[in-house]
Amino acid sequence: MVSTPRFTSPPSEEVLEEVKQSEADIDLEFLYTRDIEFRQETIYFIVVDRFYDGDPDNSEGPNPELYDPTQTEWGKYWGGDLQGVIDKLDYLKNLGVTAVWLTPLFEQVEGVFFESAAIHGYWTKDFKRLNPRFIGKDENPSLNATQEDRNTVFDRLIEELHKRDMKLVLDIVCNHSSPDIGGTKGELYDDGELIAEFHNDEQHWYHHYGEVMDWENEWQVHNCELAGLATFNENNAAYRNYIKSAIKQWLDRGVDALRVDTVKHMPIWFWQEFCADIQTHRPDVFIFGEWIFNHPADDRSVEFANNSGMSVLDFGLCVTIRSVLAKGAPQGFHLIQDIFDQDYRYSGATELVTFIDNHDMPRFQSLNSDPEMLRIAIALIMTCRGIPCLYYGTEQYLHDDTDGGQDPYNRPMMQSWDNDTEIYQIIRRLSGLRRLNPAVSLGSQWQKYITPEVYCYVRKYRDSRCFVAMNRGLTAIIPSVQTDLPDGEHTCILSQRKYTVTDGCLNNLEIDTRGVIVLSHIGLRVKGTIIVRAQLNGVNTQPGETIAIIGDCPELGCWDIGKAFHMEYINDNTWFGEIPFDESAGKLITYKYVMLREGRAPQRENLVARRWVLAGEGIVKWRDTWAG
C-alpha cells in the first residue's frame, strides 16, 4: 500500500526545473497525484437498518416510537446497525465482495414524514455525527470528539474491513437535508450546533422555490425541491465549506470511496469544485454519483459523467437489462448491445457502476421470479465492462412482492445467510475472475454473436481474454463463434464443463436453456516498480491506426517512435495501457501521444509535452485528452 500524497497542486516551473537539473534525492510524492483503482472491485450495497441487528441495545434510538421490533411497519427502523455489518463481513468476504457500500451513516431527523422515518439515511440532521441507532448506545456520535481515540463501532468496522482487504463506500447527499416534520424543516447542525433552518433562513442556506414542476426544466431541477426536501443553496460559500469539511472528516476516519446521491439536482460547477477539494484532500478516493435514469443518449448526463470529476451509476444499462431479462423485451440482447455501442460517448465507460436493481426500484425478482433469469443478469454485470454493484440479499433471492415490490417493499430485512445458493456461488466465482483476469476489469468488449435470445462477447486486454455466452431462451446451438481464446481446452468458470477451441473458434457450441458459459485465459501481468495506467480520450482513430506514447525516458522510447509504448483500444473514444516504469521511477518525465498510421507519417499531439513526476512505487493514473 502506498502512502497518500500531502499536496496535489501542479508543481511550478521553477520546482520542475530544479528537480530536472539537480536530480536531488528528495521525497517527490507531493508533486503527483495517486488514484485508487476501483475497476477490479465487486460492490455490495447495504441498507444498514435492514441488514443485521448486531447490537439490540441501540435499536430504540433517540425516539423509541420510530422502532418496530416486530419488523412489520415498513416505515420504521428494524434494528440493523454497524455491529451487524461487522458480524457478517466474513460472509461478504467469502461471497467475493471487495467493497461495501452503506446507506448514509449521518445523524438523521427523528420523526415521520408520509408514514416513514429516515431509515434510508437521506434526511440528514448533522453531517458530522454518526446516527446513534447504528453505534453503541453509550458511544459518542461526534466525529470531532472521537477522532483522536477512534473508538466507535464505526472505527471498528473500518478496521475489520481493511483487515480483510475490503473497502468502505460511504453514501453521501449534498443536495438536501430533511422535509417538514412537525413544523421543522431543514434543521441543520454542525457537530451539535444549530447553523441553519429552512423556515428561518437568514443566511440563505436553502433555496426557496417550491417543488420541481417541470422535470425538463434544468433550472427547476437544480433549484427546486425534490419531494418536499429542504434543498441546499450551493451558491452559499458557507454551505459549501460545511459540506466539504464534513465529508473530509469521514475520509480521515478511513472511508475509501463515496457514492453521491441526487447529483442531477445540483449544477455541474458545484460538483467540479466538490470533487476537486475532496480529491485534493484524498487523491485516492473513488467517487460515483446517482444521476437517476441517466442514459448514453442523454447529453446532460453524459456531460456530467465526463466532466464532473466522478463516475456514475449506469442506469441506462440497468433499465435495459431489466427490460430484456426480467420483462422479456422481444428485441432481446440487441437492446443491451445498443447500450454498449454508445460507450464511446463516455470518457470512462469501464468505470461506470453497473447494477440490476437498488433501493429505489423493485428488485429484479419482483419483476421476474425465475432464478435462472437472475443468474443471467448477474453473470452479465459481473463480466461486462464497468464495476458491478449487487443489492443486499440478491445472493439469497431476497425480495418482497407487495405492491409490486415498490419502495418500501424493496428494502426487506435480510433473512438468510446461506453460502451454497447458486447465485452466491456464481458471484463468488465471477468476483474472483474479475480480480484475476485484467480483460474483465480493464479491457475492451467485443460482440461475437447476437440474436434476441443469445449473446456472445469477448473481453480483451493485452493477451488476456474472457469469452462469455448467454442464452435467455431454449437450448441453442451456434455453428461457430469466434472466441479470441488460444486453441485448446478451456473450462467454464461456472459449470466446470470443458470446451475445445479450434482456430480461435468454438464450433457447434451448445448453450443450455437459460445457460451461461464463461471461459477465461489469463496472460502475463504487467510488472514494474511503478505502473502508470494511462487513458487517452478524445481521439478518433480509423482502422489501421493505433495510439502509442513517446517520451524522454527509456520506458517511452526516448522519443524514438519505433520504441514507443503501444496502447490498447477500448472503444472509439478511449485508448488504455499499463506502462511499467523501473529505470525512471521517482523521476520527472515528459511525454505525449502519437497516432501511428499504416502507410502514412505518424501524427503527434499538437502540444509541447506533458510533464509528470513519477512516484517511486505503486500505481498511478494518467487521464488525458488528445491534443489534435
XYZ file of C-alpha atoms in Angstrom:
628
model
C 0.000 0.000 0.000
C 1.415 3.393 -0.943
C 1.268 6.489 1.188
C -1.121 9.344 0.489
C 0.378 12.466 -1.134
C 0.487 15.548 1.027
C -0.257 18.031 -1.723
C -1.680 17.660 -5.221
C -1.481 21.091 -6.859
C 0.663 21.187 -10.029
C 4.345 21.940 -9.366
C 5.636 25.311 -10.545
C 8.032 25.609 -13.488
C 10.797 26.558 -11.044
C 10.259 23.410 -8.977
C 10.213 21.203 -12.061
C 13.381 22.773 -13.437
C 15.148 22.378 -10.087
C 14.185 18.720 -9.923
C 15.266 18.129 -13.520
C 18.626 19.822 -13.120
C 19.694 18.599 -9.719
C 18.021 15.146 -9.665
C 18.257 15.559 -5.922
C 17.409 12.598 -3.731
C 14.254 14.073 -2.205
C 10.745 12.900 -1.485
C 8.808 13.730 -4.646
C 5.433 12.394 -3.547
C 3.955 15.867 -3.167
C 4.476 16.529 -6.877
C 1.998 13.991 -8.236
C -1.420 12.589 -7.505
C -2.395 8.983 -6.986
C -5.764 7.496 -7.789
C -7.462 4.478 -6.314
C -8.222 1.703 -8.824
C -11.799 0.530 -8.422
C -12.401 -1.431 -11.609
C -11.451 -4.753 -10.039
C -13.889 -4.301 -7.159
C -17.208 -6.051 -6.538
C -19.501 -3.665 -4.629
C -22.246 -4.815 -2.241
C -24.878 -2.190 -1.392
C -26.443 -2.419 2.089
C -29.392 -0.538 3.567
C -27.886 -0.589 7.056
C -31.161 -0.708 9.005
C -32.338 -3.761 7.014
C -29.192 -5.902 7.050
C -28.471 -7.339 10.508
C -29.035 -6.280 14.130
C -25.705 -6.913 15.810
C -26.410 -4.712 18.847
C -30.041 -4.836 20.106
C -29.240 -2.236 22.793
C -29.140 0.610 20.240
C -32.292 -0.296 18.324
C -34.723 2.057 20.050
C -32.502 5.059 19.361
C -33.363 8.601 20.488
C -37.066 8.053 19.727
C -38.318 4.539 20.593
C -41.606 5.229 18.791
C -39.744 5.004 15.475
C -38.506 1.460 16.163
C -40.612 -1.585 15.278
C -39.284 -4.812 16.866
C -41.930 -6.835 15.002
C -40.468 -5.717 11.639
C -43.920 -5.297 10.130
C -44.151 -1.493 9.857
C -42.079 -0.765 6.764
C -41.575 2.928 7.501
C -39.929 2.348 10.886
C -36.475 1.233 11.967
C -35.964 -2.518 12.286
C -32.642 -2.553 14.126
C -29.855 -3.096 11.586
C -26.613 -1.429 12.667
C -22.858 -1.261 12.097
C -22.137 -4.097 14.502
C -24.420 -6.177 12.314
C -22.282 -5.357 9.260
C -19.131 -6.307 11.178
C -20.705 -9.604 12.219
C -21.325 -10.517 8.573
C -18.037 -9.384 6.997
C -16.728 -12.933 6.669
C -19.950 -13.886 4.883
C -19.401 -10.985 2.459
C -15.697 -11.716 2.033
C -16.484 -15.320 1.145
C -19.108 -14.094 -1.344
C -16.367 -12.227 -3.195
C -17.372 -8.738 -2.072
C -14.408 -6.355 -2.028
C -16.216 -3.051 -1.343
C -19.187 -2.468 0.957
C -21.478 0.471 0.141
C -23.538 1.601 3.134
C -26.518 3.939 3.100
C -25.693 7.283 4.824
C -24.454 6.970 8.394
C -25.096 10.603 9.355
C -27.358 11.596 12.237
C -30.934 11.791 10.933
C -34.040 13.739 11.909
C -36.140 11.735 14.367
C -39.651 11.964 13.013
C -42.115 10.616 10.471
C -42.835 12.061 7.017
C -45.544 10.363 4.946
C -45.566 7.401 7.363
C -41.817 6.876 7.107
C -38.831 7.583 9.319
C -35.377 8.251 7.905
C -34.401 4.569 7.855
C -32.751 5.158 4.460
C -30.361 7.824 5.757
C -31.120 10.649 3.318
C -32.708 13.160 5.771
C -29.570 14.363 7.478
C -29.603 16.458 10.628
C -25.839 16.629 11.260
C -23.259 15.611 8.652
C -20.519 15.487 11.304
C -22.168 12.955 13.597
C -22.970 9.271 13.414
C -26.542 8.036 13.551
C -26.880 6.906 17.197
C -29.054 3.987 16.035
C -26.047 2.461 14.276
C -23.386 2.693 17.003
C -23.043 1.598 20.627
C -25.682 3.034 22.964
C -23.067 4.816 25.096
C -20.722 5.848 22.267
C -20.212 9.493 21.372
C -21.639 10.124 17.860
C -19.415 13.186 17.232
C -16.664 12.596 14.674
C -14.710 15.504 16.125
C -14.896 14.222 19.686
C -13.869 10.676 18.715
C -11.292 11.490 16.025
C -8.252 11.031 18.269
C -9.394 7.856 20.026
C -11.335 6.386 17.088
C -13.184 4.153 19.491
C -16.645 3.855 17.941
C -18.118 0.802 16.255
C -17.727 2.760 13.006
C -13.969 2.760 13.506
C -14.011 -0.948 14.292
C -15.913 -1.516 11.057
C -13.227 0.341 9.109
C -10.531 -1.676 10.853
C -12.241 -5.007 10.191
C -12.886 -4.147 6.546
C -9.306 -3.147 5.875
C -8.038 -6.201 7.743
C -9.858 -8.248 5.077
C -8.612 -6.063 2.195
C -12.134 -4.713 1.725
C -13.134 -1.097 1.135
C -15.895 1.080 2.588
C -18.086 3.137 0.254
C -19.989 5.844 2.129
C -23.263 7.147 0.704
C -23.472 10.946 0.950
C -26.098 13.526 -0.020
C -25.161 17.130 -0.736
C -28.387 18.299 -2.382
C -30.773 18.370 0.565
C -31.338 17.795 4.265
C -34.803 16.972 5.648
C -38.521 17.515 4.909
C -41.023 19.348 7.089
C -41.675 17.212 10.166
C -43.871 18.763 12.839
C -43.275 22.284 11.535
C -39.475 21.945 11.448
C -37.766 21.658 8.074
C -34.113 21.538 7.106
C -32.808 21.868 10.661
C -29.043 21.503 10.181
C -26.301 21.113 12.781
C -22.522 21.440 12.736
C -21.372 18.838 15.260
C -24.327 19.575 17.537
C -24.582 23.329 16.928
C -27.632 24.588 15.017
C -26.479 26.509 11.927
C -29.491 26.607 9.584
C -33.255 26.069 9.425
C -35.415 26.339 6.320
C -38.214 28.411 7.873
C -35.750 30.856 9.456
C -33.109 31.046 6.746
C -31.455 34.418 7.323
C -28.100 33.207 5.945
C -29.646 31.756 2.759
C -28.521 28.183 3.202
C -31.535 26.914 1.270
C -33.361 27.518 -1.986
C -36.990 28.615 -1.578
C -38.580 27.995 -4.969
C -41.072 25.228 -4.170
C -41.086 21.760 -5.710
C -39.987 20.820 -9.210
C -42.968 21.111 -11.541
C -41.262 20.646 -14.928
C -38.618 17.898 -14.921
C -37.358 19.022 -18.336
C -36.542 22.477 -16.983
C -32.887 22.366 -15.908
C -33.188 25.447 -13.680
C -36.069 23.877 -11.745
C -34.232 20.575 -11.402
C -31.239 22.409 -9.925
C -33.075 24.878 -7.675
C -36.448 23.469 -6.721
C -37.293 20.835 -4.158
C -37.302 17.099 -4.653
C -40.264 15.503 -2.801
C -40.500 18.326 -0.254
C -36.888 18.060 0.915
C -35.122 21.253 2.023
C -32.746 21.966 -0.880
C -29.340 23.478 -0.154
C -28.258 26.715 -1.826
C -24.948 25.778 -3.416
C -24.235 29.479 -4.112
C -23.688 29.937 -0.375
C -19.972 29.529 0.302
C -20.629 28.764 3.981
C -22.737 25.764 2.967
C -20.084 24.532 0.536
C -17.361 24.816 3.147
C -19.519 22.988 5.692
C -20.394 20.032 3.475
C -16.843 19.594 2.200
C -15.344 19.789 5.683
C -17.863 17.211 6.913
C -17.082 14.705 4.155
C -13.352 15.179 4.717
C -13.834 14.103 8.339
C -15.322 10.798 7.157
C -12.433 10.281 4.759
C -9.992 10.985 7.578
C -11.579 8.116 9.508
C -10.801 5.677 6.699
C -13.663 5.782 4.175
C -12.317 4.607 0.802
C -14.948 5.771 -1.690
C -18.058 7.926 -1.959
C -21.424 7.297 -3.584
C -23.159 10.652 -4.093
C -26.955 10.979 -4.052
C -29.121 13.048 -6.447
C -26.273 14.613 -8.437
C -28.537 15.808 -11.281
C -30.186 18.259 -8.855
C -27.112 20.479 -8.470
C -25.154 22.320 -11.191
C -22.015 20.706 -12.525
C -19.775 23.536 -11.315
C -20.635 22.619 -7.731
C -19.583 19.017 -8.286
C -16.388 20.063 -10.040
C -15.456 22.203 -7.043
C -16.543 19.489 -4.615
C -14.571 16.726 -6.329
C -11.509 18.925 -6.713
C -11.467 19.753 -2.993
C -12.204 16.188 -1.890
C -9.596 14.646 -4.187
C -7.029 17.238 -3.170
C -7.650 16.160 0.416
C -7.635 12.456 -0.550
C -6.389 11.824 -4.095
C -7.002 8.089 -3.760
C -10.787 8.280 -3.224
C -13.138 6.879 -5.872
C -16.396 8.821 -6.332
C -19.521 7.825 -8.231
C -22.872 9.549 -8.376
C -26.557 8.831 -8.842
C -27.925 10.627 -11.901
C -31.213 8.794 -11.831
C -32.224 7.199 -15.122
C -29.188 8.535 -16.962
C -28.686 7.139 -20.457
C -25.891 7.360 -23.044
C -28.319 9.157 -25.381
C -28.932 11.857 -22.744
C -26.430 14.660 -23.391
C -26.687 16.228 -19.928
C -25.988 13.031 -18.012
C -23.105 12.128 -20.348
C -21.610 15.588 -19.886
C -21.840 15.096 -16.132
C -20.133 11.688 -16.271
C -17.327 13.110 -18.402
C -16.744 16.465 -16.714
C -17.920 16.376 -13.093
C -14.919 14.592 -11.597
C -16.869 11.455 -10.680
C -18.242 8.364 -12.376
C -21.954 7.458 -12.317
C -24.253 4.535 -11.692
C -25.162 3.068 -15.087
C -28.951 3.416 -15.137
C -29.049 3.068 -18.919
C -27.665 -0.466 -18.762
C -29.677 -1.344 -15.639
C -33.036 -0.390 -17.137
C -32.182 -2.238 -20.352
C -31.151 -5.425 -18.545
C -34.416 -5.361 -16.607
C -36.352 -4.881 -19.851
C -34.554 -7.729 -21.663
C -34.064 -10.312 -18.921
C -36.835 -9.568 -16.428
C -39.597 -8.357 -18.734
C -38.714 -10.286 -21.914
C -38.465 -7.425 -24.416
C -38.755 -9.011 -27.890
C -35.645 -7.235 -29.257
C -33.716 -9.097 -26.575
C -29.947 -8.806 -26.375
C -29.860 -6.331 -29.271
C -31.100 -3.705 -26.803
C -28.206 -4.427 -24.454
C -25.692 -4.264 -27.288
C -27.193 -0.907 -28.285
C -26.135 0.419 -24.872
C -22.584 -0.895 -25.232
C -22.389 0.561 -28.753
C -22.690 4.019 -27.162
C -19.801 3.535 -24.737
C -17.699 5.861 -26.885
C -19.771 8.752 -25.539
C -18.192 8.272 -22.088
C -14.635 9.134 -21.184
C -14.671 6.365 -18.563
C -17.081 3.630 -19.664
C -15.011 0.976 -17.871
C -15.583 2.831 -14.577
C -19.379 3.087 -14.796
C -21.017 1.293 -11.861
C -23.350 -1.426 -13.163
C -26.348 -2.925 -11.342
C -29.701 -4.631 -11.918
C -31.732 -3.141 -9.039
C -31.431 -0.902 -5.985
C -33.339 0.647 -3.074
C -35.395 2.947 -5.309
C -36.851 0.378 -7.716
C -38.487 -3.048 -7.423
C -35.965 -5.837 -7.075
C -35.182 -7.831 -10.204
C -37.043 -10.850 -8.840
C -40.146 -8.792 -8.170
C -40.249 -8.302 -11.942
C -39.339 -11.900 -12.746
C -39.088 -14.564 -10.048
C -37.251 -17.042 -12.305
C -33.859 -17.584 -10.602
C -32.326 -18.589 -13.942
C -33.026 -15.137 -15.381
C -31.451 -13.607 -12.271
C -28.403 -15.799 -12.880
C -28.028 -14.450 -16.426
C -28.407 -10.848 -15.257
C -25.784 -11.312 -12.543
C -23.383 -13.026 -14.951
C -23.790 -10.119 -17.351
C -22.917 -7.327 -14.912
C -20.070 -9.407 -13.433
C -18.397 -9.929 -16.821
C -19.262 -6.859 -18.915
C -17.427 -3.548 -18.804
C -17.925 -1.475 -15.656
C -17.820 -2.049 -11.895
C -20.564 -4.430 -10.671
C -22.724 -3.483 -7.699
C -25.004 -6.021 -6.002
C -28.010 -5.057 -3.888
C -28.004 -6.744 -0.483
C -29.764 -10.108 -0.338
C -29.726 -10.762 -4.088
C -27.494 -13.756 -3.471
C -30.252 -15.141 -1.192
C -33.080 -14.374 -3.675
C -34.391 -11.763 -1.206
C -37.498 -9.930 -2.397
C -40.964 -8.914 -1.219
C -43.545 -8.505 -3.981
C -46.103 -6.484 -2.005
C -47.287 -3.591 -4.190
C -45.127 -4.963 -6.989
C -42.006 -4.683 -4.845
C -42.062 -0.874 -4.896
C -40.451 1.218 -2.124
C -40.528 0.386 0.784
C -41.023 -3.308 -0.057
C -37.730 -3.382 -1.966
C -35.993 -2.947 1.424
C -36.894 -6.115 3.369
C -34.842 -7.416 6.282
C -32.025 -9.749 5.315
C -33.238 -13.206 6.305
C -30.788 -15.857 5.101
C -27.019 -16.317 5.135
C -26.670 -19.474 3.016
C -23.247 -19.854 1.402
C -24.481 -22.508 -1.021
C -27.167 -20.788 -3.107
C -26.420 -20.874 -6.827
C -26.282 -17.081 -7.082
C -23.923 -16.867 -4.090
C -21.526 -19.296 -5.769
C -21.760 -17.549 -9.146
C -20.947 -14.181 -7.588
C -18.052 -15.738 -5.667
C -16.511 -17.271 -8.794
C -17.015 -14.272 -11.054
C -15.705 -11.835 -8.459
C -12.546 -13.922 -8.333
C -12.392 -13.812 -12.129
C -12.602 -10.012 -12.097
C -9.620 -9.790 -9.774
C -7.535 -12.346 -11.660
C -8.249 -11.520 -15.306
C -7.495 -7.903 -16.323
C -9.505 -8.365 -19.526
C -12.677 -8.354 -17.404
C -11.823 -5.352 -15.250
C -9.790 -3.200 -17.655
C -10.347 -4.419 -21.190
C -12.417 -3.784 -24.286
C -15.660 -5.577 -25.124
C -16.421 -7.171 -28.497
C -19.710 -8.651 -29.609
C -19.152 -12.024 -31.337
C -22.665 -13.384 -31.840
C -26.092 -11.969 -31.163
C -29.756 -12.798 -31.590
C -32.659 -11.671 -29.415
C -32.139 -14.861 -27.356
C -28.364 -15.497 -27.463
C -25.467 -13.152 -26.746
C -21.733 -13.848 -27.011
C -18.977 -11.354 -26.328
C -15.257 -11.258 -25.604
C -13.384 -9.087 -23.129
C -9.777 -8.387 -24.231
C -6.739 -6.766 -22.678
C -3.196 -7.421 -23.887
C -3.004 -11.234 -24.123
C -5.758 -11.890 -21.562
C -9.209 -12.950 -22.773
C -12.641 -13.774 -21.389
C -15.350 -15.297 -23.587
C -18.970 -15.102 -22.393
C -22.041 -16.748 -23.931
C -25.563 -16.476 -22.519
C -28.976 -17.665 -23.614
C -32.283 -16.337 -22.280
C -34.312 -18.852 -24.322
C -34.398 -22.580 -25.015
C -31.311 -24.665 -25.787
C -29.416 -23.129 -28.713
C -26.596 -24.389 -30.953
C -24.234 -21.939 -32.620
C -22.428 -23.437 -35.659
C -19.276 -21.410 -34.987
C -18.356 -18.412 -32.837
C -15.051 -16.577 -32.593
C -13.673 -16.520 -29.035
C -10.186 -14.981 -29.462
C -9.033 -17.633 -26.962
C -5.899 -19.729 -27.541
C -6.568 -23.067 -29.180
C -7.047 -25.965 -26.811
C -9.284 -26.994 -23.945
C -10.891 -24.401 -21.671
C -13.020 -24.897 -18.551
C -16.174 -22.899 -17.858
C -15.832 -20.844 -14.663
C -19.435 -21.613 -13.690
C -20.209 -25.180 -14.768
C -16.696 -26.687 -14.909
C -17.540 -28.121 -18.356
C -14.722 -28.460 -20.886
C -14.803 -26.667 -24.250
C -12.317 -27.046 -27.102
C -11.258 -24.002 -29.111
C -10.021 -24.606 -32.662
C -8.600 -21.796 -34.795
C -9.880 -19.393 -32.163
C -13.463 -20.646 -32.531
C -15.958 -22.789 -30.686
C -17.777 -24.983 -33.205
C -21.279 -26.359 -32.706
C -21.463 -24.575 -29.360
C -24.471 -25.723 -27.380
C -25.844 -23.326 -24.776
C -28.385 -24.731 -22.347
C -31.791 -23.220 -21.761
C -31.095 -20.018 -19.851
C -27.461 -21.071 -19.718
C -24.264 -19.081 -19.222
C -20.729 -20.029 -20.301
C -17.654 -18.112 -19.110
C -14.188 -19.097 -20.388
C -11.076 -17.296 -19.190
C -7.470 -17.087 -20.353
C -5.071 -15.011 -18.276
C -1.910 -13.682 -19.855
C 1.204 -12.192 -18.311
C 0.616 -9.360 -15.869
C 2.341 -6.026 -16.217
C 5.100 -5.701 -13.635
C 7.186 -2.683 -12.738
C 8.494 -0.598 -9.862
C 5.663 1.768 -10.680
C 2.825 1.151 -13.109
C 1.067 4.029 -14.842
C -2.453 3.232 -16.029
C -2.707 5.692 -18.897
C -6.010 6.521 -20.547
C -6.461 8.761 -23.577
C -9.843 10.124 -24.664
C -10.971 12.336 -27.485
C -9.030 10.744 -30.336
C -10.820 9.483 -33.427
C -8.904 6.577 -34.917
C -9.716 4.701 -38.111
C -8.934 1.054 -38.965
C -5.174 0.679 -39.255
C -4.475 3.500 -36.812
C -3.153 2.905 -33.294
C -2.115 5.089 -30.381
C 1.265 4.989 -28.682
C 3.070 7.073 -26.044
C 6.512 8.536 -26.578
C 8.645 10.415 -24.083
C 12.076 11.344 -22.799
C 12.669 8.158 -20.801
C 13.702 4.613 -21.750
C 10.280 3.154 -21.000
C 8.733 5.502 -23.580
C 11.478 5.104 -26.186
C 13.455 8.295 -25.505
C 11.368 9.979 -28.234
C 12.048 7.163 -30.709
C 8.658 6.296 -32.219
C 9.953 2.846 -33.105
C 10.294 2.162 -29.368
C 7.101 3.878 -28.205
C 4.690 2.183 -25.792
C 1.617 0.896 -27.669
C -1.811 1.320 -26.064
C -4.935 -0.862 -26.154
C -8.134 0.115 -27.991
C -11.119 0.162 -25.598
C -13.751 1.965 -27.682
C -13.953 4.773 -30.244
C -13.235 7.324 -27.519
C -10.763 5.506 -25.290
C -7.281 4.002 -25.511
C -5.702 2.486 -22.419
C -2.446 0.918 -21.313
C -0.463 -0.119 -18.245
C 3.070 1.213 -18.546
C 5.753 -0.320 -16.283
C 8.491 2.037 -15.155
C 11.673 0.847 -13.464
C 14.621 2.989 -14.505
C 12.531 6.180 -14.441
C 10.670 5.502 -11.189
C 10.717 8.585 -8.950
C 11.855 10.903 -11.756
C 10.367 13.755 -13.735
C 9.432 12.684 -17.265
C 7.834 14.311 -20.276
C 5.584 12.513 -22.731
C 2.989 12.887 -25.465
C 0.700 10.668 -27.501
C 1.207 9.770 -31.148
C -1.134 8.211 -33.715
C 0.590 5.551 -35.809
C -0.930 5.222 -39.295
C -0.235 2.470 -41.805
C 1.360 3.876 -44.936
C 1.334 7.424 -43.585
C 3.509 9.559 -41.356
C 2.740 9.402 -37.606
C 0.613 12.200 -36.187
C 1.915 13.610 -32.927
C -0.147 15.570 -30.431
C -0.098 19.315 -31.018
C 1.476 20.365 -27.724
C 4.991 20.831 -26.358
C 4.823 17.861 -23.974
C 3.070 16.675 -20.864
C 5.050 16.510 -17.614
C 4.754 14.137 -14.698
C 6.839 13.296 -11.668
C 6.595 9.541 -11.320
C 6.066 8.007 -7.929
C 8.788 5.812 -6.516
C 6.434 2.806 -6.409
C 2.814 1.751 -6.697
C 0.155 2.581 -9.282
C -0.912 5.954 -10.664
C -3.322 7.042 -13.376
C -2.971 9.413 -16.277
C -6.260 10.744 -17.639
C -5.536 12.737 -20.782
C -7.444 14.154 -23.737
C -5.899 14.124 -27.197
C -4.441 17.471 -28.258
C -5.034 17.291 -32.004
